[in-house]
Tab-separated table of C-alpha atoms in Angstrom:
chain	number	residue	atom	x	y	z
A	20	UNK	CA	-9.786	-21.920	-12.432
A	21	UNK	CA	-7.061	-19.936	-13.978
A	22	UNK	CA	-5.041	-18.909	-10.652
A	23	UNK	CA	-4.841	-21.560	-7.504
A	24	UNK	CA	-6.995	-21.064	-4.573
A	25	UNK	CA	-4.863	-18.720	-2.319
A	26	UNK	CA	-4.087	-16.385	-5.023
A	27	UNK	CA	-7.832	-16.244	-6.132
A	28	UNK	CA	-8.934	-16.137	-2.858
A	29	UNK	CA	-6.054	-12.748	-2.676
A	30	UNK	CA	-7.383	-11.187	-5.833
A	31	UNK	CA	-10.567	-11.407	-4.547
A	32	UNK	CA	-10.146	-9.675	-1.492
A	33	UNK	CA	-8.003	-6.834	-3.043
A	34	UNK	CA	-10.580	-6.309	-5.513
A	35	UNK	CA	-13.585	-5.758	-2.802
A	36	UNK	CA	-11.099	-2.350	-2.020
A	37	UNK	CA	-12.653	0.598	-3.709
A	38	UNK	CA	-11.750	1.961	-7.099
A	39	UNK	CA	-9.736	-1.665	-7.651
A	40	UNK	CA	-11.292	-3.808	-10.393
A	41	UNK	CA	-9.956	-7.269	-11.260
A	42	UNK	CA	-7.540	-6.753	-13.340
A	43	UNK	CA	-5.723	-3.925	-10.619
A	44	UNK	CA	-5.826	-6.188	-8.003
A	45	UNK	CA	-4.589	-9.340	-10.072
A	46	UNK	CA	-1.323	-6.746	-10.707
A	47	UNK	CA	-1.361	-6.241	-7.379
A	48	UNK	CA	-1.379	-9.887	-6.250
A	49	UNK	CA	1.283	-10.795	-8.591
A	50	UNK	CA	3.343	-7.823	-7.017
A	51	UNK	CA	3.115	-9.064	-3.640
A	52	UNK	CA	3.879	-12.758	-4.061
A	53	UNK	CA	6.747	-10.925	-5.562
A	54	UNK	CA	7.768	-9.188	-2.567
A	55	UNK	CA	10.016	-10.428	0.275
A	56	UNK	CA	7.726	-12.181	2.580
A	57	UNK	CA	8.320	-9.534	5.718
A	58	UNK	CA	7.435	-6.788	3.230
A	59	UNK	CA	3.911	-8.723	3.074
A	60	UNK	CA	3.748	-9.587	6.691
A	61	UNK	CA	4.435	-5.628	7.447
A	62	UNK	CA	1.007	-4.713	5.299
A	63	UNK	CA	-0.912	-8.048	6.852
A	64	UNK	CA	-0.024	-6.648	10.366
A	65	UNK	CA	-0.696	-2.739	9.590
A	66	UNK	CA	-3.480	-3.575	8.383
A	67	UNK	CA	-4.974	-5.711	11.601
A	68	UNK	CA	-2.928	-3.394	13.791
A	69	UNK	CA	-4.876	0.286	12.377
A	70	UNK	CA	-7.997	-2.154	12.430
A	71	UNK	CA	-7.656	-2.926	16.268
A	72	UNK	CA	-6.199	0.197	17.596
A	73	UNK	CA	-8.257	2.831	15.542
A	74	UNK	CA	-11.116	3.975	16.903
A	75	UNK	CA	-13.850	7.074	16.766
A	76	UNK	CA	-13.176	9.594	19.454
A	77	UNK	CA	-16.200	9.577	21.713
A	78	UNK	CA	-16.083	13.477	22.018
A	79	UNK	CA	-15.363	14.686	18.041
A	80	UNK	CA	-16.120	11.461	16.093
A	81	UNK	CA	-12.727	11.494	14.313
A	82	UNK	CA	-10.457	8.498	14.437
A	83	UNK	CA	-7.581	8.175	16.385
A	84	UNK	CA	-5.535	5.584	18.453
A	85	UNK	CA	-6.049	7.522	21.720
A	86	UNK	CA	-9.314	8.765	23.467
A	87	UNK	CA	-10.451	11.337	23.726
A	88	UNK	CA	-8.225	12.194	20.496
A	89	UNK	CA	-5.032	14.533	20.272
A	90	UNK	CA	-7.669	17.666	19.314
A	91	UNK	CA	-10.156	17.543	21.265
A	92	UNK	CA	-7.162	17.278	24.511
A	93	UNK	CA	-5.164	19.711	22.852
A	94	UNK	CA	-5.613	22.666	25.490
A	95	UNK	CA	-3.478	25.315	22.888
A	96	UNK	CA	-6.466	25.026	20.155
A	97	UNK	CA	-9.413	27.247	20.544
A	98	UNK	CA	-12.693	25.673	21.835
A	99	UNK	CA	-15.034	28.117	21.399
A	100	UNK	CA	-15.306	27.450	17.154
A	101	UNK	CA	-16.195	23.747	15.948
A	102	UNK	CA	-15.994	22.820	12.520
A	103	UNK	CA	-18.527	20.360	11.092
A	104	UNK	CA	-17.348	17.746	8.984
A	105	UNK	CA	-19.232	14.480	7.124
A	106	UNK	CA	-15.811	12.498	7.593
A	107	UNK	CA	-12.151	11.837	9.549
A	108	UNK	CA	-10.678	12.491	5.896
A	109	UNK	CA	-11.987	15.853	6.042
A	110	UNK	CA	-10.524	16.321	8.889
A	111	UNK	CA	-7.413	15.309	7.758
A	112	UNK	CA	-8.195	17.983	4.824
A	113	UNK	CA	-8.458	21.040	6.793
A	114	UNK	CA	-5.983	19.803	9.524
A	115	UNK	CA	-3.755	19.785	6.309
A	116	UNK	CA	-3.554	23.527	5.846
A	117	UNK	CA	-2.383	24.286	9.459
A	118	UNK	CA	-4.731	27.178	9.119
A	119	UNK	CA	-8.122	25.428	11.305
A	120	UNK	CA	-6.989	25.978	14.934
A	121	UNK	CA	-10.398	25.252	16.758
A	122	UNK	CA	-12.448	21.762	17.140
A	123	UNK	CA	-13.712	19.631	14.823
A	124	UNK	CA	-16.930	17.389	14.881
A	125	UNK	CA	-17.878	14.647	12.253
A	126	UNK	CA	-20.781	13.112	11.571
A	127	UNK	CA	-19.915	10.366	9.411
A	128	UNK	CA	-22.161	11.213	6.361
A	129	UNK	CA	-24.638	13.379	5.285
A	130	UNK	CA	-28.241	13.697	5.256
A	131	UNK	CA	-29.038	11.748	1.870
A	132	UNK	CA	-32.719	10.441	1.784
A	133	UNK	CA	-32.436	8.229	-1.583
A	134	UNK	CA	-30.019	6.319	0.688
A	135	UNK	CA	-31.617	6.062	3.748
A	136	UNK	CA	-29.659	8.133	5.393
A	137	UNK	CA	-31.970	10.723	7.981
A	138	UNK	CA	-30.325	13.255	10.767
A	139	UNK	CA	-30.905	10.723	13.397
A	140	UNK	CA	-28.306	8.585	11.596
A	141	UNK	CA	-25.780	11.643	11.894
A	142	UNK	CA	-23.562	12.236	15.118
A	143	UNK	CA	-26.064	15.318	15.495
A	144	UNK	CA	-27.146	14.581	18.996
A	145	UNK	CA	-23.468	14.545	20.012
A	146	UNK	CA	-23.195	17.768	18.357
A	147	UNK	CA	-26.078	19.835	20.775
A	148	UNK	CA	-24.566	18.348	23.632
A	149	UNK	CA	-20.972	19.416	22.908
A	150	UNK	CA	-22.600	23.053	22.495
A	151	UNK	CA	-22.399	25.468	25.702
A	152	UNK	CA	-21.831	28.816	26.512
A	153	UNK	CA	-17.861	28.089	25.124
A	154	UNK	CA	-19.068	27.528	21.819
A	155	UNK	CA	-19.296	30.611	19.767
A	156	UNK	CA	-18.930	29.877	16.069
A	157	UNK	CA	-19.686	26.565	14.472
A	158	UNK	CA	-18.878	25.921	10.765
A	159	UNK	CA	-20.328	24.083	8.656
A	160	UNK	CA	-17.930	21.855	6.431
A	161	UNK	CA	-19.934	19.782	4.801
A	162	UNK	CA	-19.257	18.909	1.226
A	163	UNK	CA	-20.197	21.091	-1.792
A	164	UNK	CA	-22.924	18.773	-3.148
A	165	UNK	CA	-26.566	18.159	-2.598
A	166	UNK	CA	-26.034	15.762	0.625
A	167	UNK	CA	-23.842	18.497	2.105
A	168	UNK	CA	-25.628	21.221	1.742
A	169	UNK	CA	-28.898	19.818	2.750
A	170	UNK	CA	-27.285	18.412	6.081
A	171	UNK	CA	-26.001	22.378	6.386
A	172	UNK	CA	-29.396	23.451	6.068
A	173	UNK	CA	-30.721	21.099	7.970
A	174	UNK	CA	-27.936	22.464	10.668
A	175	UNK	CA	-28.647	25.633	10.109
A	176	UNK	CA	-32.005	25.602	11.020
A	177	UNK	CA	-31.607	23.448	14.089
A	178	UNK	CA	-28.642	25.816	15.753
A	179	UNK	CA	-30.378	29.191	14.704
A	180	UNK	CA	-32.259	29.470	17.891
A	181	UNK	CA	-28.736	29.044	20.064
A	182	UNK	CA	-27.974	32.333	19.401
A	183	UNK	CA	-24.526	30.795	17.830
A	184	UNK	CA	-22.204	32.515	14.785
A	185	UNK	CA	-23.037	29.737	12.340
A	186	UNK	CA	-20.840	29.732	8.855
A	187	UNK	CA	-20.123	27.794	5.903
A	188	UNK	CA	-17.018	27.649	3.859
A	189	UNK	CA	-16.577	29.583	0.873
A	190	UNK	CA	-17.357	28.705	-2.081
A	191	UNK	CA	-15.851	29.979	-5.494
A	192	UNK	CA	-13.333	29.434	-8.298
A	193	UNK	CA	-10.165	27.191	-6.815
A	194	UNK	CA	-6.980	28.109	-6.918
A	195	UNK	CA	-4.828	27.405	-9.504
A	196	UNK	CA	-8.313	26.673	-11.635
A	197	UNK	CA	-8.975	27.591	-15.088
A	198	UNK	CA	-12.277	30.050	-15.315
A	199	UNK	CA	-13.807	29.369	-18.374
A	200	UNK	CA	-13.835	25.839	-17.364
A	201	UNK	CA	-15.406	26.203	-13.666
A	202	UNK	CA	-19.334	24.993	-14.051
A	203	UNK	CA	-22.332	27.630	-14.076
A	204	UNK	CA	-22.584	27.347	-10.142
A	205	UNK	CA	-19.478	27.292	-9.347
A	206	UNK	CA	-19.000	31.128	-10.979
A	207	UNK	CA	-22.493	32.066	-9.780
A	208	UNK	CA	-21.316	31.090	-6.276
A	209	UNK	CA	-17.835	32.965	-7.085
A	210	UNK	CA	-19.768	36.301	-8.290
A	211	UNK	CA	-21.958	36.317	-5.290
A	212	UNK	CA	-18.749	36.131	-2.818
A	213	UNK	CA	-16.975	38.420	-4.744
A	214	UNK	CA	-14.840	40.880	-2.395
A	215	UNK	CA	-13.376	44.387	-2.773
A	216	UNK	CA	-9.471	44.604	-3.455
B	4	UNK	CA	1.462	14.075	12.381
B	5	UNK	CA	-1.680	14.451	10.577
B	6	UNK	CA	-2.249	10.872	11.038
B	7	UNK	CA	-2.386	8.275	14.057
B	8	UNK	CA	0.546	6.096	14.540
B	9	UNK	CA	-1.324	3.014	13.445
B	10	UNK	CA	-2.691	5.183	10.517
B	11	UNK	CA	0.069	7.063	9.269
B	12	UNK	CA	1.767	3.406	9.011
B	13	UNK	CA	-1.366	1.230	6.851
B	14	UNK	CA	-0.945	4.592	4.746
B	15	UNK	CA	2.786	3.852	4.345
B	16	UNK	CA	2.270	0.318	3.504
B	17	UNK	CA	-0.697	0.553	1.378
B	18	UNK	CA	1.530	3.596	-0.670
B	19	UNK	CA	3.889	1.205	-1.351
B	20	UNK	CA	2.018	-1.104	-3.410
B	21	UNK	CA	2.778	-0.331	-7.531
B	22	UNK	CA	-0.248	3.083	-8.853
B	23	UNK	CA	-1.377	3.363	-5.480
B	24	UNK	CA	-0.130	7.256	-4.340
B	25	UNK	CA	-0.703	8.476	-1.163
B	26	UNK	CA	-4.227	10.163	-1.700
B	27	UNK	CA	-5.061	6.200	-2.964
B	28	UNK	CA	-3.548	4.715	0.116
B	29	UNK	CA	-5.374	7.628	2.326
B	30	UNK	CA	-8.832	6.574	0.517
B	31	UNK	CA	-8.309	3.006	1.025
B	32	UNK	CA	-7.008	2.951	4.122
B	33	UNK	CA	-10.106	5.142	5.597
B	34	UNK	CA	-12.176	2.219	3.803
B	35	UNK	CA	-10.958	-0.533	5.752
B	36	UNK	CA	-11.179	1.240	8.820
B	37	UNK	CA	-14.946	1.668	7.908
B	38	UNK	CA	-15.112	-2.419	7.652
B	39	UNK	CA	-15.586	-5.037	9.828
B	40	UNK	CA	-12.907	-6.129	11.296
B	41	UNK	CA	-13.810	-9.778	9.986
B	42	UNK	CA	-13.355	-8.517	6.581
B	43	UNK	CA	-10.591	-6.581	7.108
B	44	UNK	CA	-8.572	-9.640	8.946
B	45	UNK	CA	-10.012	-11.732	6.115
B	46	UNK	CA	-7.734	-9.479	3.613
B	47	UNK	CA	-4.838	-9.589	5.966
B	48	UNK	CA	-5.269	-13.847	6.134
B	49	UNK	CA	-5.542	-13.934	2.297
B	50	UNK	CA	-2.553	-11.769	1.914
B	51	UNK	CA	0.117	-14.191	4.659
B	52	UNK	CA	-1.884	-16.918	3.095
B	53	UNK	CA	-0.999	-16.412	-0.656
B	54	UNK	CA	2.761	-15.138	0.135
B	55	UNK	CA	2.795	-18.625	2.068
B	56	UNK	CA	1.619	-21.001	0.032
B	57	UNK	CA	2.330	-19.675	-3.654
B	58	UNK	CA	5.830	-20.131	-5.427
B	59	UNK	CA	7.157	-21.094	-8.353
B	60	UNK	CA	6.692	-23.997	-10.131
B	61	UNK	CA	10.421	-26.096	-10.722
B	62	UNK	CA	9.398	-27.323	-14.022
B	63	UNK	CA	8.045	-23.970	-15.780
B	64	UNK	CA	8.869	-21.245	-13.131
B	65	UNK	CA	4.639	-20.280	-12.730
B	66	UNK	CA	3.405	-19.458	-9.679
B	67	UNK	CA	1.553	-22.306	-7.781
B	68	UNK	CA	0.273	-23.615	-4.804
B	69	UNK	CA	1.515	-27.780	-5.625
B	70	UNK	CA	4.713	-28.457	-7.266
B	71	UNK	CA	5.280	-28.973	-10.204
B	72	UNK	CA	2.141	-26.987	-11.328
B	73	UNK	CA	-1.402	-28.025	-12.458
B	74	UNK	CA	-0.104	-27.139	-16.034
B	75	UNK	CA	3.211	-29.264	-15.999
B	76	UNK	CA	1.374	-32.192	-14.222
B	77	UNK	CA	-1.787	-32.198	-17.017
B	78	UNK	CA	-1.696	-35.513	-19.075
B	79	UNK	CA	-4.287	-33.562	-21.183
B	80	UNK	CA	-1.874	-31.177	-22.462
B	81	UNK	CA	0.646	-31.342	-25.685
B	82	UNK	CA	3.757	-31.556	-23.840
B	83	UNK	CA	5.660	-31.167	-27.489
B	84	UNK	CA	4.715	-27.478	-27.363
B	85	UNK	CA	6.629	-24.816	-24.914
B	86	UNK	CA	5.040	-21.438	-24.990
B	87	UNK	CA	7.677	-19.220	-23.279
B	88	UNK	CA	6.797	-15.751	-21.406
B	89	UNK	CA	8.265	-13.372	-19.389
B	90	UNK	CA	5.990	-13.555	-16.191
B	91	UNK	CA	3.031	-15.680	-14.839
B	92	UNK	CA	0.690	-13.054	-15.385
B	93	UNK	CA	1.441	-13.796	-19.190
B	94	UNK	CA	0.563	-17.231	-18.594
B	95	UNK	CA	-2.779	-16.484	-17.002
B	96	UNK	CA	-3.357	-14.271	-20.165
B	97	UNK	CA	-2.960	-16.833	-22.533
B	98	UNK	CA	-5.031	-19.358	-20.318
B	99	UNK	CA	-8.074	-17.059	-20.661
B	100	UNK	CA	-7.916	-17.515	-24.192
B	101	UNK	CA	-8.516	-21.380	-23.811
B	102	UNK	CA	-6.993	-22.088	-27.331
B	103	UNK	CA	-3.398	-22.822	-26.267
B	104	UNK	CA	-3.088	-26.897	-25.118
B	105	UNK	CA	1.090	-26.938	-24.474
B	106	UNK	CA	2.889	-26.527	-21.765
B	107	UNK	CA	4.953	-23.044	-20.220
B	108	UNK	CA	8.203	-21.624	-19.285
B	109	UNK	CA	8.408	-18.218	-17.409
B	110	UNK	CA	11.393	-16.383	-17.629
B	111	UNK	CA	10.950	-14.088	-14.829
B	112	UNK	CA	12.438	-11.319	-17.518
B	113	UNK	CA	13.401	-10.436	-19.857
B	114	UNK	CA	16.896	-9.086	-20.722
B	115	UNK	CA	17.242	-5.654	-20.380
B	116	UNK	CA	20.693	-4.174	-20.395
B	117	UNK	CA	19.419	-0.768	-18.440
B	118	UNK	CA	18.298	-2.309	-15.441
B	119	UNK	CA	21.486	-4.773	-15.702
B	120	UNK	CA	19.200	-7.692	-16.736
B	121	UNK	CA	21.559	-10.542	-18.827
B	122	UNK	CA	20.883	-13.256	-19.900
B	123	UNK	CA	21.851	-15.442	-17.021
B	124	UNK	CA	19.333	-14.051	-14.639
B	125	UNK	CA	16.564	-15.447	-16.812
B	126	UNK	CA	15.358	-19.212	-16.338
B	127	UNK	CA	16.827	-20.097	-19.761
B	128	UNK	CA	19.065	-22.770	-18.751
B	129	UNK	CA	16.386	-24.101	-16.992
B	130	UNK	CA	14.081	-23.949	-20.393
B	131	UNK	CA	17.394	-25.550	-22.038
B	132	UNK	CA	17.602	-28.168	-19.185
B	133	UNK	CA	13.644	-29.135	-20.437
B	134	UNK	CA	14.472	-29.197	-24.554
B	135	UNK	CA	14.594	-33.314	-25.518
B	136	UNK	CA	13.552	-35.312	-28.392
B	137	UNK	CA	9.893	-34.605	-27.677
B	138	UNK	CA	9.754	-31.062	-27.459
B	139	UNK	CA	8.723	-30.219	-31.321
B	140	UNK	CA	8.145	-26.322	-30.843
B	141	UNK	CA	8.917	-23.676	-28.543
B	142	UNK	CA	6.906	-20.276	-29.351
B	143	UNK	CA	8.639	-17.121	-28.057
B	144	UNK	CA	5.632	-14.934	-26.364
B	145	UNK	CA	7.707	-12.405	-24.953
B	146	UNK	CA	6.500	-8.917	-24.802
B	147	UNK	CA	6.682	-6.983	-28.174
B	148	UNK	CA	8.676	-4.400	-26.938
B	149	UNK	CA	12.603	-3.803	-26.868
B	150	UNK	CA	13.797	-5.860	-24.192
B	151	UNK	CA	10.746	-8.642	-25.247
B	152	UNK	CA	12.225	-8.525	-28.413
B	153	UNK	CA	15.684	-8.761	-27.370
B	154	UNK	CA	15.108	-11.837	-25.523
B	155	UNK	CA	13.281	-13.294	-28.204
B	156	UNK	CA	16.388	-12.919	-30.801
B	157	UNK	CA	18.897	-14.128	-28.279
B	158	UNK	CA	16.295	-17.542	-27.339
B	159	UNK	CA	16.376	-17.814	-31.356
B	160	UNK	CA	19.718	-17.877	-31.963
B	161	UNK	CA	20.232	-19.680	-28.341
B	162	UNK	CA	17.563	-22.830	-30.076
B	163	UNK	CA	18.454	-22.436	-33.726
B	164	UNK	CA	21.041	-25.278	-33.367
B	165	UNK	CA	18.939	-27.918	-31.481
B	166	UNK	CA	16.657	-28.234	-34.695
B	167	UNK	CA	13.376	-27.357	-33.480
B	168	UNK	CA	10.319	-25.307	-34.605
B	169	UNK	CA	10.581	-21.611	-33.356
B	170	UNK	CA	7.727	-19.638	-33.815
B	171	UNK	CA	6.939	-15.808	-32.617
B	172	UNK	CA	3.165	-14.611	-32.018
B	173	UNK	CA	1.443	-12.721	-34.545
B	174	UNK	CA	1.821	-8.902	-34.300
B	175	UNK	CA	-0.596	-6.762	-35.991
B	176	UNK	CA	-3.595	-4.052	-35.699
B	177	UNK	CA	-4.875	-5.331	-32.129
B	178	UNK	CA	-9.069	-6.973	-33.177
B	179	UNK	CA	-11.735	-3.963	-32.034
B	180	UNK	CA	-8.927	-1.495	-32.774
B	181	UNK	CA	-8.737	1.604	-35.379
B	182	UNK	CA	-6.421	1.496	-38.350
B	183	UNK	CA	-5.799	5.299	-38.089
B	184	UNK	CA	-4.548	5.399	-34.403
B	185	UNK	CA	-2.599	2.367	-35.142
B	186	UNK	CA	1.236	3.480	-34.507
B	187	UNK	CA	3.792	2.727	-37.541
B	188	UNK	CA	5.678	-0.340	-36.417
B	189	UNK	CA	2.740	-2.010	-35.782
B	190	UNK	CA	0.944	-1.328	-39.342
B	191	UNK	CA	4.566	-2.219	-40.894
B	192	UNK	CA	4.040	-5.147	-39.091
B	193	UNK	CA	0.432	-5.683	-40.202
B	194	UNK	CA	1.722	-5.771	-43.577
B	195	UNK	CA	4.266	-8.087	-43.414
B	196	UNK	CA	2.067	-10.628	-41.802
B	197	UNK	CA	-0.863	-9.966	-44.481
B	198	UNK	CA	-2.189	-13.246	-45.272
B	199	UNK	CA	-4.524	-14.223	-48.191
B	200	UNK	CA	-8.364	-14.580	-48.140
């Protein structure tokens, strides 16, 4: 009753986004009324535009605008090693560090039984039938937390018998990260990876 | 180039909006892509729709869908009092509260010689334009900082001369908060405006 219809009907939409509670998205609203009206048109259209043209690659699972996407056709990166991933924005991590020069495959979550979620709800199946006598290494990216490392397990135990090199990321103190504040697993991880200088 | 076309550019837009970085915009804009597209066209609607059919009220400068506003056009309310703010989000603040019964005038501002903000880009002719024999009080809600305050004293001295009754809001220790984080100006305040019991 407090704001007309379109801009309650506006603050109610931007406040269904993640992370943006009602009083973000009424700044927000005001904001945009505030903005020349081809400034709003350009986010209206980018929005319907990524919506329509974005896809999952039918090969990796990552989104793109092209398929199969720009990886998985790129003949310069090495397919023999695929890394794992739960989402596109971990790709987007590791693709980040221009370090990751092989495949990727995601499998848009991560084995989580208090939410339903099972391996036949993964893009697992996809996974087996990308592997072939190419594939030599496959790691597995999957987050740091209980979801992740069960679906690694899970992995793990599946690919074993493929006679594959299967391996996980390393885990340990980050960079730049203060040591008496890393948590107890974190530094047991860290000791049990430690290297010779 | 980490990005799709279509991507990279909902990342650009969303980025643009006011506390949204680019990790925010990444977040979000992997979100909507995880939508329907129902909802995410919905969003895109809401926002053309609002830009469209919101602008400012002639009377008191709020934003509105009819013209003059809901608030001008009320019969119910005391159109002897003029409660004048800097933006319409201030008016939707002090609608919440349900206790004020008068009538607005937004500003759009408030002067601000920094960001070369005088006097003549606010809407204070038009509030002058709306002062007659029935307008009894005019209560300067600006925002209690500099340029809020600035405004304020310049509207005072602007009305002095038309014989009216001016009145400022209360400042003072803010209700739920703690006397000891309470900054100086404000407790100096708080003791000015002590009142008796």
């Amino acid at each position: 009753m407090f704001y007309a219809p379109p801009m309650a009907r506006l603050i109610t939409e931007l406040s269904r986004l993640p992370g943006i509670g009602p009083k973000t998205a009424q700044r927000l609203a005001f904001y945009l009324l505030g903005q020349d009206k081809q400034d709003v048109q350009r986010l209206a259209d980018s929005l319907i535009e990524a919506k329509e043209k974005m896809s999952f690659c039918p090969i990796c699972g990552h989104l793109t605008d092209v398929h199969p996407c720009s990886i998985c056709t790129d003949a310069s990166r090495n397919a023999s090693i695929i890394c794992v991933v739960e989402g596109p924005s971990d790709v987007i991590a590791l693709e980040k560090t221009r370090e990751f020069k092989g495949r990727y495959h995601v499998l848009h979550g991560a084995i989580s039984p208090l939410d339903g979620i099972g391996p036949e709800d993964l893009r697992i199946r996809e996974l087996l039938s990308r592997i072939n006598d190419d594939i030599k290494e496959i790691i597995l990216a999957t987050d740091p937390n209980i979801e992740g490392e069960t679906t690694a397990l899970y992995l793990t135990k599946l690919l074993r018998p493929l006679n594959l090199k299967i391996t996980r990321l390393a885990r340990g103190i980050p960079v730049g990260g203060d040591l008496e504040y890393a948590d107890e697993v974190t530094l047991i991880r860290a000791l049990e990876g430690r290297h010779e200088v």
